[in-house]
Coordinates of C-alpha atoms and ligand atoms in Angstrom, one line a residue:
X39 CA 14.8 -5.1 17.0
X40 CA 17.5 -2.5 16.1
X41 CA 17.4 1.2 15.2
X42 CA 16.5 1.8 11.6
X43 CA 16.6 4.9 9.3
X44 CA 15.4 8.1 10.8
X45 CA 15.2 6.5 14.3
X46 CA 12.4 4.1 13.1
X47 CA 12.8 0.6 14.6
X48 CA 13.4 -2.2 12.1
X49 CA 12.5 -5.9 12.5
X50 CA 15.3 -8.4 12.9
X51 CA 16.8 -10.4 10.1
X52 CA 14.6 -13.2 9.1
X53 CA 14.2 -16.0 6.6
X54 CA 11.4 -17.2 4.3
X55 CA 10.5 -20.2 2.2
X56 CA 10.7 -19.9 -1.6
X57 CA 7.8 -21.3 -3.6
X58 CA 9.7 -24.5 -4.2
X59 CA 10.3 -25.2 -0.5
X60 CA 13.8 -23.8 -0.4
X61 CA 14.9 -21.3 2.3
X62 CA 16.6 -18.0 1.3
X63 CA 18.1 -15.2 3.2
X64 CA 16.1 -12.0 3.1
X65 CA 16.8 -8.3 3.6
X66 CA 13.5 -7.7 5.4
X67 CA 15.3 -5.7 8.1
X68 CA 16.3 -3.0 5.6
X69 CA 12.8 -1.7 5.4
X70 CA 11.8 1.0 7.9
X71 CA 8.6 0.3 9.9
X72 CA 6.6 3.4 10.4
X73 CA 4.4 3.8 13.5
X74 CA 0.7 3.5 12.4
X75 CA -2.1 4.9 14.6
X76 CA -3.8 2.1 16.5
X77 CA -1.9 -0.8 14.9
X78 CA 1.5 -2.4 14.3
X79 CA 4.2 -0.4 12.5
X80 CA 3.8 -0.6 8.7
X81 CA 6.8 -1.6 6.6
X82 CA 7.4 1.4 4.4
X83 CA 8.1 -0.7 1.3
X84 CA 5.4 -3.2 0.4
X85 CA 4.2 -5.3 -2.5
X86 CA 0.9 -4.7 -4.4
X87 CA -1.1 -7.4 -6.2
X88 CA -3.6 -5.5 -8.2
X89 CA -4.1 -7.2 -11.6
X90 CA -2.1 -10.2 -10.5
X91 CA -4.2 -13.1 -11.8
X92 CA -5.4 -15.4 -9.0
X93 CA -3.7 -18.4 -10.6
X94 CA -0.3 -16.6 -10.3
X95 CA -0.8 -14.8 -7.0
X96 CA 0.4 -17.5 -4.6
X97 CA 3.7 -17.9 -6.5
X98 CA 4.3 -14.2 -6.9
X99 CA 3.6 -13.4 -3.3
X100 CA 5.9 -16.3 -2.2
X101 CA 8.6 -14.8 -4.4
X102 CA 8.1 -11.4 -2.8
X103 CA 8.2 -12.8 0.8
X104 CA 11.4 -14.7 -0.1
X105 CA 13.0 -11.5 -1.4
X106 CA 12.2 -9.8 1.9
X107 CA 8.9 -7.9 1.4
X108 CA 6.9 -8.1 4.7
X109 CA 3.9 -6.0 3.6
X110 CA 1.4 -7.2 1.0
X111 CA -1.4 -5.0 -0.4
X112 CA -4.5 -6.8 -1.7
X113 CA -8.2 -6.0 -1.9
X114 CA -11.5 -7.8 -2.2
X115 CA -11.9 -6.3 -5.7
X116 CA -8.6 -7.9 -6.8
X117 CA -10.1 -11.3 -6.4
X118 CA -6.9 -12.8 -5.2
X119 CA -7.2 -12.6 -1.4
X120 CA -7.4 -16.4 -1.1
X121 CA -4.1 -16.9 -2.9
X122 CA -2.5 -14.1 -0.8
X123 CA -3.6 -15.8 2.4
X124 CA -2.4 -19.1 1.1
X125 CA 1.1 -17.7 0.3
X126 CA 1.4 -16.1 3.7
X127 CA 0.5 -19.3 5.5
X128 CA 2.9 -21.4 3.3
X129 CA 5.8 -18.9 3.8
X130 CA 6.9 -20.4 7.1
X131 CA 7.0 -16.8 8.5
X132 CA 5.2 -16.0 11.8
X133 CA 1.9 -14.3 11.1
X134 CA 3.2 -11.3 13.1
X135 CA 6.1 -10.8 10.7
X136 CA 3.9 -10.1 7.7
X137 CA 1.8 -6.9 7.4
X138 CA -1.3 -7.5 5.4
X139 CA -3.7 -4.9 3.9
X140 CA -7.0 -5.6 2.3
X141 CA -9.9 -3.2 1.3
X142 CA -13.7 -2.9 1.4
X143 CA -15.0 -2.3 -2.1
X144 CA -17.6 0.2 -3.4
X145 CA -20.7 -2.1 -3.3
X146 CA -20.0 -2.9 0.4
X147 CA -20.5 0.6 1.9
X148 CA -22.8 1.0 4.9
X149 CA -22.4 -0.3 8.4
X150 CA -23.8 -3.8 8.2
X151 CA -22.6 -4.4 4.6
X152 CA -19.0 -3.3 5.4
X153 CA -18.9 -5.7 8.4
X154 CA -20.1 -8.5 6.2
X155 CA -17.5 -7.7 3.6
X156 CA -14.8 -7.7 6.2
X157 CA -15.7 -11.1 7.5
X158 CA -15.9 -12.4 3.9
X159 CA -12.4 -11.1 3.2
X160 CA -11.1 -12.7 6.4
X161 CA -12.7 -16.1 5.4
X162 CA -11.1 -15.9 2.0
X163 CA -7.7 -15.0 3.5
X164 CA -8.1 -17.8 6.1
X165 CA -6.4 -15.5 8.6
X166 CA -7.6 -14.3 12.1
X167 CA -7.0 -10.6 11.5
X168 CA -5.7 -8.1 9.0
X169 CA -3.1 -5.5 9.8
X170 CA -4.8 -2.8 7.9
X171 CA -8.3 -2.5 6.5
X172 CA -9.1 0.3 4.0
X173 CA -12.2 1.8 2.5
X174 CA -11.2 1.4 -1.1
X175 CA -13.0 4.5 -2.5
X176 CA -15.2 7.1 -0.9
X177 CA -18.0 6.9 -3.5
X178 CA -19.5 10.3 -2.6
X179 CA -22.5 9.6 -4.8
X180 CA -23.7 7.0 -2.3
X181 CA -22.9 9.1 0.7
X182 CA -22.3 6.1 3.0
X183 CA -18.6 6.3 3.8
X184 CA -19.2 7.7 7.3
X185 CA -21.4 4.7 8.1
X186 CA -18.8 2.4 6.6
X187 CA -16.2 4.1 8.8
X188 CA -18.3 3.4 11.9
X189 CA -18.1 -0.3 11.0
X190 CA -14.4 0.0 10.6
X191 CA -14.1 1.6 14.1
X192 CA -15.9 -1.3 15.6
X193 CA -13.8 -3.9 13.7
X194 CA -10.7 -2.1 15.1
X195 CA -12.1 -2.2 18.6
X196 CA -12.7 -6.0 18.2
X197 CA -9.0 -6.4 17.2
X198 CA -9.9 -7.9 13.8
X199 CA -8.5 -5.0 11.9
X200 CA -5.4 -4.0 13.7
X201 CA -5.4 -0.6 12.0
X202 CA -8.0 1.2 9.8
X203 CA -7.6 3.7 7.1
X204 CA -9.0 4.9 3.8
X205 CA -8.0 5.0 0.1
X206 CA -8.7 7.6 -2.5
X207 CA -10.2 10.1 0.0
X208 CA -10.0 13.8 -0.7
X209 CA -9.5 16.4 2.0
X210 CA -13.2 17.1 2.5
X211 CA -13.9 13.3 2.9
X212 CA -11.1 13.0 5.5
X213 CA -12.3 16.0 7.5
X214 CA -15.9 14.7 7.5
X215 CA -14.8 11.3 8.9
X216 CA -12.9 13.1 11.7
X217 CA -15.6 15.6 12.5
X218 CA -18.5 13.1 12.5
X219 CA -16.8 10.2 14.3
X220 CA -13.8 11.7 16.1
X221 CA -11.6 8.9 14.6
X222 CA -8.9 9.8 12.2
X223 CA -7.8 7.3 9.6
X224 CA -4.3 6.0 10.1
X225 CA -3.4 6.2 6.4
X226 CA -4.8 7.3 3.1
X227 CA -3.7 5.2 0.1
X228 CA -3.8 7.4 -3.0
X229 CA -2.6 7.5 -6.6
X230 CA 0.9 9.1 -6.3
X231 CA 3.8 9.0 -8.7
X232 CA 6.2 11.4 -10.4
X233 CA 3.4 12.7 -12.7
X234 CA 0.8 13.0 -9.9
X235 CA 2.5 14.1 -6.7
X236 CA -0.6 15.4 -4.8
X237 CA 1.1 18.2 -2.8
X238 CA -2.2 19.6 -1.4
X239 CA -3.4 16.2 -0.2
X240 CA 0.0 15.3 1.3
X241 CA -0.1 18.7 3.2
X242 CA -3.6 17.8 4.5
X243 CA -2.3 14.4 5.6
X244 CA 0.5 16.1 7.6
X245 CA -2.0 18.5 9.2
X246 CA -4.3 15.6 10.3
X247 CA -1.5 13.1 11.2
X248 CA -2.4 10.7 8.4
X249 CA 0.3 8.6 6.7
X250 CA 0.5 8.9 2.9
X251 CA 0.6 5.6 0.9
X252 CA 1.4 5.7 -2.8
X253 CA -0.5 3.5 -5.2
X254 CA 0.6 3.0 -8.8
X255 CA 3.9 4.4 -7.5
X256 CA 5.6 3.7 -10.9
X257 CA 2.7 5.2 -12.8
X258 CA 2.1 1.6 -13.9
X259 CA 5.5 1.7 -15.7
X260 CA 4.8 5.0 -17.5
X261 CA 7.3 7.0 -15.5
X262 CA 10.1 4.6 -16.2
X263 CA 11.0 6.0 -19.7
X264 CA 11.1 9.6 -18.5
X265 CA 14.4 11.1 -19.5
X266 CA 15.0 12.8 -16.1
X267 CA 14.5 9.5 -14.3
X268 CA 16.5 7.5 -16.8
X269 CA 19.3 10.1 -16.5
X270 CA 19.4 9.8 -12.7
X271 CA 19.3 6.0 -12.9
X272 CA 22.3 6.1 -15.2
X273 CA 24.2 8.2 -12.7
X274 CA 23.6 5.6 -10.0
X275 CA 23.9 2.5 -12.3
X276 CA 20.4 1.7 -11.2
X277 CA 17.1 1.1 -13.0
X278 CA 14.5 3.7 -13.4
X279 CA 12.1 1.6 -11.2
X280 CA 14.7 1.6 -8.4
X281 CA 15.0 5.4 -8.7
X282 CA 11.3 6.0 -8.4
X283 CA 10.9 3.6 -5.5
X284 CA 13.8 5.4 -3.8
X285 CA 12.2 8.8 -4.5
X286 CA 9.0 7.6 -2.7
X287 CA 11.0 6.3 0.3
X288 CA 12.9 9.5 0.7
X289 CA 9.7 11.6 0.5
X290 CA 8.4 9.5 3.4
X291 CA 5.6 7.7 1.5
X292 CA 4.6 4.1 2.1
X293 CA 5.1 2.6 -1.3
X294 CA 3.7 -0.7 -2.8
X295 CA 5.1 -1.4 -6.3
X296 CA 3.6 -4.4 -8.1
X297 CA 5.4 -6.8 -10.5
X298 CA 4.9 -10.3 -11.6
X299 CA 8.4 -10.4 -13.0
X300 CA 10.9 -12.1 -10.6
X301 CA 13.8 -9.8 -11.5
X302 CA 11.7 -6.7 -11.0
X303 CA 10.3 -8.0 -7.7
X304 CA 14.0 -8.2 -6.6
X305 CA 15.0 -5.0 -8.2
X306 CA 12.3 -2.9 -6.6
X307 CA 13.3 -4.1 -3.2
X308 CA 17.1 -3.6 -3.8
X309 CA 17.0 0.1 -3.0
X310 CA 18.7 0.5 0.4
X311 CA 22.3 1.0 -0.7
X312 CA 22.0 4.2 -2.6
X313 CA 20.5 7.6 -2.0
X314 CA 19.2 10.4 -4.3
X315 CA 20.7 13.8 -3.7
X316 CA 18.6 16.9 -2.9
X317 CA 19.1 18.0 -6.5
X318 CA 17.9 14.7 -7.9
X319 CA 14.8 14.7 -5.6
X320 CA 14.1 18.2 -6.8
X321 CA 14.4 17.2 -10.5
X322 CA 11.8 14.4 -10.0
X323 CA 9.6 16.7 -7.9
X324 CA 9.7 19.0 -11.0
X325 CA 8.0 16.3 -13.1
X326 CA 4.6 16.7 -11.4
X327 CA 1.9 17.3 -14.1
X328 CA -1.2 16.6 -12.0
X329 CA -2.0 13.7 -14.4
X330 CA -4.1 10.8 -13.1
X331 CA -3.9 7.4 -14.7
X332 CA -6.7 6.0 -12.4
X333 CA -10.3 7.2 -11.8
X334 CA -11.3 10.5 -10.2
X335 CA -12.1 9.7 -6.5
X336 CA -15.0 12.3 -6.6
X337 CA -16.9 10.4 -9.2
X338 CA -15.7 6.8 -9.3
X339 CA -18.4 4.2 -8.4
X340 CA -17.5 1.0 -10.3
X341 CA -15.0 -0.1 -13.1
Ligands
NAP425 N1 -6.2 1.8 -3.6 C1 -6.4 1.8 -4.9 O1 -7.4 2.3 -5.5 C2 -5.3 1.2 -5.8 C3 -5.3 1.4 -7.2 C4 -4.3 0.8 -8.0 C5 -3.3 0.2 -7.3 N2 -3.3 0.0 -6.0 C6 -2.2 -0.8 -5.3 O2 -1.0 -0.3 -5.7 C7 -0.2 -1.3 -6.2 C8 0.8 -0.8 -7.3 O3 0.1 -0.1 -8.3 P1 0.0 -0.7 -9.8 O4 0.0 -2.2 -9.7 O5 -1.3 0.0 -10.3 O6 1.2 -0.1 -10.6 P2 2.8 0.2 -10.4 O7 3.3 -0.6 -9.2 O8 3.0 1.6 -10.4 O9 3.3 -0.5 -11.7 C9 3.2 -1.8 -12.0 C10 3.6 -2.0 -13.5 O10 5.0 -1.6 -13.6 C11 5.8 -2.7 -14.1 N3 7.0 -2.7 -13.3 C12 7.1 -3.0 -12.0 N4 8.4 -2.9 -11.6 C13 9.1 -2.5 -12.7 C14 10.5 -2.3 -12.9 N5 11.4 -2.4 -12.0 N6 10.9 -2.0 -14.2 C15 9.9 -1.9 -15.2 N7 8.6 -2.1 -15.0 C16 8.2 -2.4 -13.8 C17 4.9 -4.0 -13.8 O11 5.1 -5.0 -14.8 P3 5.2 -6.5 -14.5 O12 4.1 -6.8 -13.5 O13 4.8 -7.1 -15.9 O14 6.6 -6.9 -14.1 C18 3.5 -3.4 -14.0 O15 3.1 -3.3 -15.4 C19 -1.2 -2.3 -6.8 O16 -0.7 -3.6 -7.0 C20 -2.3 -2.3 -5.6 O17 -1.8 -3.1 -4.6 C21 -4.3 0.5 -5.2

């Protein structure tokens, strides 16, 4: 271990297998690992696999691990947990080097059901534990998320979920979990990108000591043609995607861009040798329009 950015410890240099069995050098040690309540530190830059078809997932995750990502974000609802587990096991990396998140979906709320869903995920992954288990959506209409959270607390006590958190929770949902169970989620994974910056929710996270994790961090590509972002990218001779990933990192967000394109997988990770100025950060902060591309967490039940 050696000191990383902002005093955060970073993991040592390591190597991974490529999909074709070759071994490549990685820059895994460039990524800050942020302390996570109750679990192992979380690599601030991870790799998302939403909408990666199962048949492509093992190859895409192998590519990400070879590039240096050490944090993979999947979910039962993505239907590619098995292939994610397969890629991690085939990587040649120690299990402890890879941080894995999966999520409990909306039909699996409730104490017993959530526990069953967790064990089904673990069986599909063919792993002994996950690093982070998230309640995918609060589904307030079913009013079961507190019971689900009680199951999560027990899975954490059993060491099967090294850390537990939530996704798409609003301030009232977070406060209810804390007041009714006394256990604060380690992290809240929410839609967050230049067009939806969630200042109120991020403030609430700081108050409660919850990490902020950004999903659809590139606004699914929609932020990448923005003239402000394109202009900043040109100044740095970087891509718009790299500028947006860098903006998240400098804000302190955990960030999990997704791509199935090898060059973009590399590009989104190659963000540790430039820095956005205060003025550039402010210019991107000024793009917030409060615009969601995903569902409203207050009402979302099923796709
Ligand atoms: N908790 C939740 O409810 C929730 C919801 C949504 C997502 N997530 C998580 O967040 C992750 C990321 O979100 P996301 O997949 O919705 O969207 P995203 O990461 O914001 O954007 C992915 C899109 O941007 C493209 N892209 C990626 N890098 C690029 C680059 N450098 N230049 C140009 N285009 C680029 C990708 O294209 P190609 O793939 O074709 O290269 C893809 O179309 C997901 O994979 C998932 O793990 C969580």
